[in-house]
Coordinates of C-alpha atoms in Angstrom, one line a residue:
M1 CA -0.1 0.2 0.1
T2 CA 1.3 3.6 -1.3
Q3 CA 2.2 5.7 2.0
P4 CA 0.2 9.4 1.8
R5 CA 2.4 12.1 0.5
W6 CA 2.4 15.5 0.5
Q7 CA 1.7 16.8 -3.3
P8 CA 2.7 19.7 -4.6
L9 CA -0.2 21.9 -6.2
H10 CA 0.6 21.6 -9.9
G11 CA 3.1 18.2 -9.8
A12 CA 5.8 19.7 -11.2
H13 CA 5.5 22.8 -8.9
A14 CA 3.4 23.9 -5.9
I15 CA 3.4 27.7 -6.7
E16 CA -0.4 29.0 -6.2
R17 CA 0.6 32.6 -6.6
A18 CA 3.3 34.5 -7.4
R19 CA 3.7 38.5 -7.1
L20 CA 6.5 41.2 -8.4
T21 CA 6.1 44.6 -6.2
V22 CA 7.7 48.1 -7.3
S23 CA 7.2 50.5 -4.2
F24 CA 8.1 54.5 -4.8
R25 CA 9.3 57.2 -2.6
E26 CA 5.7 58.4 -2.1
P27 CA 2.3 57.7 -3.3
L28 CA 2.4 58.7 -7.2
P29 CA 0.3 62.1 -8.2
R30 CA -3.6 60.9 -9.7
K31 CA -1.8 62.9 -13.0
L32 CA 0.5 60.4 -13.2
S33 CA -1.4 57.6 -11.9
R34 CA -3.9 58.3 -14.9
K35 CA -1.2 58.8 -17.3
L36 CA 0.1 55.0 -16.4
A37 CA -3.0 53.9 -16.6
D38 CA -3.5 55.3 -20.2
K39 CA -0.2 53.4 -21.4
V40 CA -1.7 49.8 -20.4
D41 CA -5.1 51.0 -22.0
E42 CA -2.7 51.0 -25.2
I43 CA -1.5 47.7 -25.0
R44 CA -4.1 45.6 -22.6
E45 CA -5.6 44.0 -25.7
E46 CA -2.3 42.7 -27.0
I47 CA -1.4 41.3 -23.8
G48 CA -5.5 39.7 -22.8
F49 CA -6.0 42.2 -19.7
G50 CA -9.8 43.4 -19.5
A51 CA -10.9 46.9 -19.0
R52 CA -9.3 49.2 -16.5
N53 CA -10.9 49.1 -12.6
V54 CA -10.7 52.3 -10.9
R55 CA -9.6 52.0 -6.9
E56 CA -9.4 54.1 -4.5
L57 CA -7.4 53.7 -0.7
H58 CA -8.2 56.3 1.5
Q59 CA -4.9 56.7 3.8
I60 CA -5.6 58.0 8.0
S61 CA -2.8 59.6 9.7
L62 CA -2.8 58.9 13.1
G63 CA -1.8 60.7 16.3
P64 CA 0.5 60.2 18.7
N65 CA -1.6 58.5 21.0
G66 CA -3.0 56.0 18.0
A67 CA -6.2 58.2 17.7
P68 CA -7.2 59.3 13.9
M69 CA -6.2 62.8 12.7
P70 CA -8.5 65.2 11.8
Q71 CA -10.0 65.0 8.4
A72 CA -7.2 67.0 6.7
A73 CA -5.0 64.8 7.3
T74 CA -7.0 61.8 5.8
Q75 CA -6.1 61.3 2.2
T76 CA -7.9 59.7 -0.8
L77 CA -5.2 57.8 -3.3
Q78 CA -6.2 56.9 -6.6
G79 CA -5.4 53.8 -7.9
W80 CA -6.5 51.2 -10.8
D81 CA -6.3 47.5 -11.6
F82 CA -6.0 45.5 -15.1
R83 CA -7.2 41.8 -14.8
R84 CA -6.7 38.8 -17.2
L85 CA -9.4 36.2 -16.5
N86 CA -10.0 32.6 -17.8
Q87 CA -13.5 31.5 -18.4
R88 CA -15.1 30.8 -15.1
N89 CA -14.3 34.8 -14.3
D90 CA -10.9 33.5 -11.5
I91 CA -8.0 36.4 -11.8
I92 CA -5.2 34.5 -13.7
E93 CA -3.2 37.9 -13.6
M94 CA -3.5 41.5 -12.1
L95 CA -1.9 44.6 -12.8
V96 CA -2.6 46.6 -9.3
H97 CA -1.9 50.6 -8.8
E98 CA -2.2 51.5 -5.0
G99 CA -0.6 54.6 -3.3
E100 CA 2.8 54.3 -3.6
S101 CA 3.4 50.8 -5.2
I102 CA 2.8 48.7 -8.4
S103 CA 2.4 45.2 -8.3
F104 CA 2.2 42.6 -11.5
E105 CA 1.0 38.8 -10.0
T106 CA -0.1 35.6 -11.4
A107 CA -1.9 32.6 -10.5
D108 CA -0.6 31.0 -14.3
Y109 CA 3.3 30.6 -13.1
G110 CA 5.6 28.3 -15.7
R111 CA 9.0 28.8 -16.1
W112 CA 10.8 32.2 -14.3
E113 CA 12.2 33.5 -17.4
F114 CA 8.6 33.4 -19.2
F115 CA 7.1 35.4 -15.2
K116 CA 9.6 37.9 -15.4
G117 CA 9.8 38.4 -19.5
R118 CA 5.9 38.9 -18.8
F119 CA 6.4 41.7 -16.0
L120 CA 8.6 43.3 -18.1
R121 CA 6.7 43.5 -20.8
V122 CA 4.0 45.2 -19.0
M123 CA 5.5 47.0 -16.5
R124 CA 8.8 48.4 -18.2
D125 CA 7.5 51.7 -20.0
L126 CA 5.1 52.3 -16.7
L127 CA 8.5 52.2 -14.7
V128 CA 10.4 54.5 -17.0
A129 CA 7.5 56.8 -16.5
A130 CA 7.1 57.1 -13.1
S131 CA 10.8 57.0 -12.3
D132 CA 11.4 60.3 -14.0
V133 CA 8.8 61.5 -11.5
I134 CA 9.5 59.5 -8.5
D135 CA 12.4 57.4 -7.3
I136 CA 12.2 53.8 -6.6
S137 CA 12.3 52.7 -3.2
Q138 CA 11.6 49.1 -2.8
V139 CA 11.5 45.7 -4.8
S140 CA 9.8 42.4 -3.8
I141 CA 9.3 39.3 -5.0
E142 CA 6.7 36.8 -3.7
Y143 CA 5.5 33.4 -4.1
I144 CA 2.9 31.6 -2.7
D145 CA 3.3 27.6 -2.7
R146 CA 1.1 25.3 -1.5
F147 CA 1.2 21.3 -0.8
S148 CA -1.5 19.0 0.0
F149 CA -1.5 15.9 2.1
D150 CA -3.2 12.5 0.4
G151 CA -4.0 11.1 3.5
A152 CA -5.6 12.1 6.7
P153 CA -5.3 15.3 8.1
N154 CA -4.6 14.0 11.4
N155 CA -1.9 12.1 9.9
A156 CA -0.2 14.7 7.9
S157 CA 3.0 14.4 9.5
L158 CA 5.4 17.6 8.7
S159 CA 8.7 15.1 8.8
S160 CA 8.2 14.0 4.9
L161 CA 7.5 17.7 3.9
L162 CA 10.0 20.0 5.9
V163 CA 13.5 20.2 7.3
E164 CA 14.4 19.8 11.1
T165 CA 15.2 23.7 11.1
V166 CA 11.7 24.7 10.4
L167 CA 9.7 21.8 12.6
G168 CA 12.0 22.5 15.8
S169 CA 9.8 25.7 16.2
L170 CA 6.9 23.5 16.4
P171 CA 5.2 21.4 19.0
E172 CA 5.2 17.7 18.5
P173 CA 0.7 17.8 17.9
A174 CA 1.7 20.3 15.2
T175 CA 4.3 18.6 13.3
S176 CA 2.0 15.0 13.6
G177 CA -1.0 16.4 12.3
G178 CA -3.0 16.5 15.2
Q179 CA -3.4 19.9 15.0
L180 CA -3.5 23.5 12.5
W181 CA -0.1 25.8 13.2
H182 CA 1.4 28.7 11.4
L183 CA 5.1 29.8 11.7
H184 CA 6.5 33.3 10.8
R185 CA 10.6 33.9 10.4
G186 CA 12.6 36.4 8.8
W187 CA 15.7 37.7 8.6
F188 CA 18.0 40.5 6.6
E189 CA 20.7 39.2 4.3
P190 CA 23.2 41.5 2.9
W191 CA 24.0 42.3 -0.8
G192 CA 26.7 44.8 -1.5
R193 CA 25.5 48.2 -0.3
D194 CA 21.6 47.1 0.4
Q195 CA 20.1 44.7 2.4
I196 CA 17.3 42.0 1.2
L197 CA 14.6 41.4 4.4
I198 CA 13.7 37.6 3.6
N199 CA 10.3 37.1 4.9
Q200 CA 8.5 33.5 5.3
N201 CA 4.8 32.4 6.5
F202 CA 4.0 28.9 6.8
D203 CA -0.1 28.0 7.9
A204 CA -1.5 24.4 7.9
Q205 CA -5.1 25.0 6.8
D206 CA -8.3 22.4 6.5
G207 CA -10.5 22.6 3.6
Q208 CA -13.2 20.3 1.7
I209 CA -12.5 18.7 -1.9
V210 CA -15.4 17.6 -3.5
N211 CA -15.7 13.6 -3.9
R212 CA -12.7 13.2 -1.6
G213 CA -13.8 15.0 1.8
A214 CA -11.3 17.1 4.3
V215 CA -7.9 17.7 3.0
R216 CA -4.8 19.1 4.7
S217 CA -2.5 21.7 3.1
V218 CA 0.4 23.9 4.2
R219 CA 0.6 27.1 2.6
V220 CA 4.1 28.7 2.1
I221 CA 4.5 32.4 1.5
T222 CA 8.1 33.6 0.7
K223 CA 8.8 37.1 0.0
A224 CA 12.1 38.7 -0.8
D225 CA 12.5 42.2 -0.2
L226 CA 15.2 44.9 -1.4
R227 CA 15.8 47.4 1.2
P228 CA 18.4 49.7 -1.3
S229 CA 21.1 52.1 0.8
E230 CA 20.1 54.6 -1.6
I231 CA 17.2 54.6 -4.8
V232 CA 16.4 51.9 -7.0
E233 CA 18.5 52.3 -10.4
L234 CA 16.3 51.6 -13.5
D235 CA 18.9 50.1 -15.3
S236 CA 19.5 47.5 -12.6
I237 CA 16.3 46.2 -12.5
D238 CA 16.9 42.9 -14.4
E239 CA 19.5 42.5 -12.3
T240 CA 17.5 42.9 -9.0
L241 CA 15.1 40.6 -10.1
E242 CA 17.5 37.9 -10.8
E243 CA 18.6 38.2 -7.0
L244 CA 15.3 38.3 -5.3
H245 CA 14.2 35.1 -7.4
K246 CA 17.2 33.2 -6.4
R247 CA 17.4 34.2 -3.0
S248 CA 13.4 33.5 -2.6
N249 CA 14.1 30.2 -4.5
K250 CA 17.3 29.1 -1.8
V251 CA 15.3 30.1 1.2
F252 CA 12.1 27.8 0.1
A253 CA 14.8 25.1 -0.9
E254 CA 16.3 24.7 2.1
A255 CA 13.0 24.6 3.9
L256 CA 12.1 21.6 2.0
H257 CA 12.1 18.0 2.7
P258 CA 14.6 16.4 -0.1
E259 CA 12.2 14.2 -1.7
V260 CA 10.0 16.8 -1.8
R261 CA 12.4 19.4 -3.6
E262 CA 13.6 16.7 -5.8
V263 CA 9.5 16.4 -7.2
I264 CA 9.5 20.4 -8.1
G265 CA 12.7 20.1 -9.3
L266 CA 14.3 22.5 -6.8
E267 CA 18.7 21.8 -6.6
L268 CA 20.3 23.7 -3.4
D269 CA 24.0 24.1 -5.7
Q270 CA 21.7 26.2 -8.2
Y271 CA 21.6 28.7 -5.5
A272 CA 24.9 28.4 -4.5

């Protein structure tokens, strides 16, 4: 009899969603925000996006005691998004501008080269136009991965999914599958004169699947966030994306049991 195992979401990989975000020193002015949306409108049909959706972000300033400041300190920031949907109207890709950030995310992740190329195809002209006005302050990449246990949830032992350096932070009822759990860890890593903030969240979640019943899954969110000593130069964006991708993949791979790592094709020596 085959022993129950942890299965990656898509067989060949576990990526549920991936997101790249560029943040600026301050919120984009309304005129610039509209200009960038107009640029997306020019190519949206070509790249498969639907019509523009308008967003409003209400930013409230708090006083020294945590109380909201007078109405004059409340800002309404204009934003927008463009979406690519599948036949069931699920969001497959989304380009979002809110406040000081623009992000591109996908649920249709295949290979890194395609994802990065798609990001640059959609975003490069926007970044050029925006960085002429406001400096880029941060760049981040975030992966959401999911593994499902194909046996009974209360038998979902983590010893065949995660390494001991992660499991050592959890009590036995969690590691053996007897209870749900959450774990967060984070640290800074140097990169030249800059710092990369690594954040990783693990969540055990129970759900229901038609014709199968209760299912235990573990969601892993891995984020690498460049915190530059000065500004992010647009000329270095490709190098920055490659470094953030390498760092996040290394952290993710190091957390996984070697057999799981092999199933999804991650080799640690790729990221040395």
